[in-house]
Amino acid sequence: MKKRLSSLVLALVMGLVLTVPALAAELSVQWLTVAGEPYAYNETFGWITLKGDDGSYRMVDRTTLKRVETYDYCSEPCGDYAVVGKSGNGGMKYGCIDKNKKVVIPLEYDAILRYMNSSSAPRTIFPDGLAIVGKADQNGVMKYGAVDKSGRVVIPLTFDFLYAFGNDRAPAGRNVDGGTKFGYVDKTGKVVGPLEYDTVQELADGGNGCFDGGVSAVGKSTDSGSNGNWGCVDKTGKIIIPIEYDNCPHFYDDRAVAVRNAGDGKFLYAVYDKTGRVIVPEGRYDWISDFSEGLAEVSKTGSDGSKQYGYIDLSGKEVIPLEYSSAGSFSNGRAVVSKENAEGNRSWSFIDKTGKAVLILNDNYSYVDPFGDDLLMVTKANAYGYIDKTGKAVVPVKYTGASMGFHQGIAKVQLDGKWGAFNAAGSLIVPLEYENIYSPAAASGVILVEKKAADGSIKKGCYSQDGKLVIPVEYDSIGESTYQAEGRAYLLFPEKRTVNGALKRGVFDSTGRVLLPVEYDKASCLDSTGRLGWVKQGNRYGIFERP
């Protein structure tokens, strides 16, 4: 034993890689001898960035796990580029290198921003060809500008706020008394239209849609301080929808529905095109939905207080009469509508874009949910079930609860306070014995279930979509990786509390295979493919890799 400990100490001193087989598991852990929690991995260069408890960064080589001295920080790959950083007397300075490790933006900035065009897209440094960079001025206030792919400054660092370019425009802002005023700049840094808005669409939407289709929404605060006045501008800064509406107008099928709060619970709806032309004036309808497949639902309230629904086309013409008691959006050329008779009973049908009933549902349903992938939830006499889009009953209408819509391949139902799940064929794949069921995440595809244990605690487990219990219902929580290596199952991170109350985490895949046992303080994914991950045990960190 003494000889073994001596060898361990010697290995640590020499900075060697220590590989410890994971007990009763399929993977092994390589323990790091450089301090810091794994923070980012760049598979192009094989560099792992570590973050210390003090917030400082350092890097190690993936193969040797030895310190990389060239830089202290490297981001994940962003296309053909990566953000890198190096610590100095002035703190960390950031720049950018290409896939050949050539410096394209000098390491002199306090910030280089990275963006995602969507939740599934990789990050990018040069959206629309320009990178947003920042430096702190003499007062420590960050100022932002833009550089091109050669590192040349094309927009001076004078803005207090500058976001990603899209369609040759970027949201920009400057601090004034009372807050920040926003507007847009072009690729030369010229302000297009005034910087006078309190918010812009890209802030409200998380950075998406900068002049998508040539139009963006802008907002000004009301006297009460809320962002209650919205409108739209074009790429020249011209106002095309007056800044006086209570919603942030979005264009669907090149039409935007603007909504004004008229008070006393009443709202006025109008439809605009992208030139600012009013397609439907305020007051014509009591309600207008967003357009879908060239049609929008509209409604009017009759003298008896009942609402009648129909549809208008892109010209504002009423193409399907207002004769329905409810109406859903068109999808794949069909929409769900209903009519109510004098006795209060509803008849449901699917109509095409001419208003012709292509399928009449003969059962006297109280409600038919118009949204769902393959099955539609229906209700009758306070009972729930599901039908397919031919009207055939797939899940019997006998349950006391159900989820709205059929999503990610399952229909959730409740009976006697317990939840279960059916698939699209009507087979019960999760038995009715759980306190809660969560629809499969797009990443892993597993169905998370919760069950009350004998001590009153809630335990979690997972089913596959073919009805197999892949992770026993005995864990206190189950984390999920959003990444998947090509041809590999997704990673899951079950946690279980020990007798002293500490949570320990393991690494499983979505088939239930135990890759690493539940004995680590932390475990997570590290790269964008789900192949590389890390664990923490006590004060040390280690790396694991799936073959």
Coordinates of N, CA and C in Angstrom, one line a residue, residues 191-266:
V191 N -25.7 55.7 -37.9 CA -27.0 55.4 -37.3 C -28.1 55.6 -38.3
V192 N -28.9 54.5 -38.5 CA -30.0 54.6 -39.5 C -31.3 54.8 -38.7
G193 N -31.8 56.0 -38.8 CA -33.0 56.4 -37.9 C -32.4 56.8 -36.6
P194 N -33.2 57.4 -35.7 CA -32.7 57.9 -34.4 C -32.5 56.8 -33.4
L195 N -31.6 57.1 -32.5 CA -31.4 56.2 -31.3 C -32.4 56.8 -30.2
E196 N -33.6 56.4 -30.3 CA -34.6 57.0 -29.4 C -35.6 56.0 -28.8
Y197 N -35.3 54.7 -29.0 CA -36.3 53.7 -28.6 C -35.8 53.1 -27.3
D198 N -36.8 52.7 -26.5 CA -36.4 52.0 -25.2 C -36.1 50.5 -25.4
T199 N -36.6 49.9 -26.4 CA -36.3 48.6 -26.7 C -36.5 48.3 -28.2
V200 N -35.9 47.2 -28.7 CA -36.0 46.8 -30.1 C -36.3 45.3 -30.1
Q201 N -36.8 44.9 -31.3 CA -37.3 43.5 -31.4 C -36.2 42.5 -31.0
E202 N -35.0 42.7 -31.3 CA -33.9 41.8 -31.1 C -33.7 41.5 -29.6
L203 N -34.0 42.6 -28.7 CA -33.9 42.4 -27.3 C -35.1 41.6 -26.8
A204 N -36.3 41.9 -27.3 CA -37.5 41.2 -26.8 C -37.5 39.7 -27.3
D205 N -36.8 39.4 -28.4 CA -36.8 38.1 -29.0 C -35.6 37.3 -28.7
G206 N -34.7 37.8 -27.8 CA -33.5 37.1 -27.5 C -32.5 37.1 -28.7
G207 N -32.5 38.1 -29.5 CA -31.5 38.3 -30.5 C -31.8 37.8 -31.9
N208 N -33.0 37.3 -32.1 CA -33.4 36.8 -33.4 C -34.2 37.8 -34.2
G209 N -34.0 37.7 -35.5 CA -34.9 38.5 -36.4 C -34.5 39.9 -36.7
C210 N -33.2 40.3 -36.7 CA -32.9 41.6 -37.0 C -33.2 41.9 -38.5
F211 N -34.3 42.7 -38.7 CA -34.8 43.1 -40.0 C -35.0 41.8 -40.9
D212 N -35.5 40.8 -40.3 CA -35.8 39.6 -41.1 C -37.0 40.0 -41.9
G213 N -36.8 40.0 -43.2 CA -37.9 40.4 -44.1 C -37.9 41.9 -44.3
G214 N -36.9 42.7 -43.8 CA -36.8 44.1 -44.0 C -37.5 45.0 -43.0
V215 N -38.0 44.4 -41.9 CA -38.8 45.1 -40.9 C -38.4 44.7 -39.5
S216 N -38.3 45.6 -38.6 CA -38.1 45.2 -37.2 C -39.0 46.1 -36.3
A217 N -39.4 45.5 -35.2 CA -40.3 46.2 -34.2 C -39.4 47.0 -33.2
V218 N -40.0 48.2 -32.8 CA -39.3 49.0 -31.9 C -40.3 49.4 -30.8
G219 N -39.9 49.8 -29.6 CA -40.8 50.2 -28.6 C -40.3 51.4 -27.8
K220 N -41.3 52.1 -27.3 CA -41.0 53.3 -26.4 C -41.8 53.1 -25.1
S221 N -41.2 53.4 -24.0 CA -41.9 53.3 -22.7 C -43.1 54.3 -22.6
T222 N -44.1 53.8 -21.9 CA -45.2 54.7 -21.6 C -44.9 55.6 -20.4
D223 N -45.8 56.4 -20.0 CA -45.6 57.3 -18.8 C -45.4 56.4 -17.6
S224 N -46.0 55.2 -17.6 CA -45.9 54.4 -16.4 C -44.6 53.6 -16.3
G225 N -43.8 53.8 -17.4 CA -42.5 53.1 -17.4 C -42.4 51.8 -18.1
S226 N -43.6 51.2 -18.5 CA -43.6 49.9 -19.1 C -43.4 50.1 -20.6
N227 N -42.9 49.0 -21.3 CA -42.7 49.1 -22.7 C -44.1 48.8 -23.4
G228 N -44.9 49.8 -23.4 CA -46.3 49.6 -23.8 C -46.6 50.1 -25.2
N229 N -45.7 50.8 -25.8 CA -45.9 51.4 -27.2 C -45.0 50.7 -28.2
W230 N -45.5 49.9 -29.1 CA -44.7 49.2 -30.1 C -45.2 49.7 -31.5
G231 N -44.2 49.6 -32.4 CA -44.5 49.8 -33.8 C -43.4 49.1 -34.6
C232 N -43.3 49.4 -35.9 CA -42.2 48.8 -36.7 C -41.6 49.9 -37.6
V233 N -40.3 49.6 -37.9 CA -39.5 50.5 -38.8 C -38.9 49.6 -39.9
D234 N -38.6 50.3 -41.0 CA -37.9 49.6 -42.1 C -36.4 49.8 -42.0
K235 N -35.7 49.3 -42.9 CA -34.2 49.4 -42.8 C -33.7 50.8 -43.0
T236 N -34.5 51.8 -43.4 CA -34.1 53.2 -43.5 C -34.4 53.9 -42.2
G237 N -35.1 53.2 -41.3 CA -35.5 53.9 -40.1 C -36.9 54.5 -40.1
K238 N -37.5 54.4 -41.3 CA -38.9 55.0 -41.5 C -39.9 54.1 -40.7
I239 N -40.8 54.8 -40.0 CA -41.8 54.1 -39.2 C -42.9 53.7 -40.2
I240 N -43.1 52.4 -40.2 CA -44.2 51.9 -41.1 C -45.4 51.4 -40.3
I241 N -45.3 51.1 -39.1 CA -46.4 50.8 -38.2 C -46.3 51.8 -37.0
P242 N -47.3 52.6 -36.8 CA -47.1 53.6 -35.7 C -46.8 53.0 -34.4
I243 N -46.0 53.8 -33.7 CA -45.5 53.3 -32.3 C -46.5 53.6 -31.3
E244 N -47.6 52.8 -31.3 CA -48.7 53.1 -30.4 C -49.5 51.9 -30.1
Y245 N -48.9 50.7 -30.3 CA -49.6 49.5 -30.1 C -49.0 48.8 -28.8
D246 N -49.8 47.9 -28.3 CA -49.4 47.2 -27.0 C -48.7 45.9 -27.2
N247 N -48.6 45.4 -28.4 CA -47.9 44.2 -28.7 C -46.7 44.5 -29.5
C248 N -45.7 43.6 -29.6 CA -44.6 43.7 -30.4 C -44.9 43.0 -31.8
P249 N -45.3 43.8 -32.8 CA -45.8 43.1 -34.0 C -44.8 42.2 -34.7
H250 N -45.1 41.0 -35.0 CA -44.3 40.1 -35.8 C -45.0 39.8 -37.1
F251 N -44.2 39.7 -38.1 CA -44.8 39.4 -39.5 C -44.8 37.9 -39.7
Y252 N -46.0 37.5 -40.1 CA -46.2 36.1 -40.6 C -46.9 36.2 -41.9
D253 N -46.4 35.5 -42.9 CA -46.9 35.6 -44.3 C -46.9 37.1 -44.7
D254 N -45.9 37.8 -44.3 CA -45.8 39.3 -44.7 C -46.9 40.1 -44.2
R255 N -47.6 39.7 -43.1 CA -48.6 40.5 -42.4 C -48.4 40.5 -40.9
A256 N -48.6 41.6 -40.3 CA -48.5 41.8 -38.9 C -49.8 42.2 -38.3
V257 N -50.1 41.6 -37.1 CA -51.3 42.0 -36.4 C -50.9 42.9 -35.2
A258 N -51.4 44.1 -35.2 CA -51.1 45.1 -34.2 C -52.3 45.2 -33.3
V259 N -52.0 45.2 -31.9 CA -53.1 45.2 -30.9 C -53.0 46.4 -30.0
R260 N -54.1 47.1 -29.9 CA -54.2 48.3 -29.0 C -55.1 48.0 -27.9
N261 N -54.7 48.4 -26.7 CA -55.6 48.2 -25.5 C -56.5 49.4 -25.4
A262 N -57.8 49.2 -25.6 CA -58.8 50.2 -25.6 C -59.4 50.5 -24.3
G263 N -58.9 49.7 -23.2 CA -59.5 49.9 -21.9 C -60.7 49.1 -21.7
D264 N -61.1 48.9 -20.4 CA -62.3 48.2 -20.0 C -62.2 46.7 -20.6
G265 N -61.0 46.2 -20.7 CA -60.9 44.8 -21.2 C -61.1 44.6 -22.7
K266 N -61.1 45.7 -23.4 CA -61.3 45.7 -24.9 C -60.0 45.9 -25.6

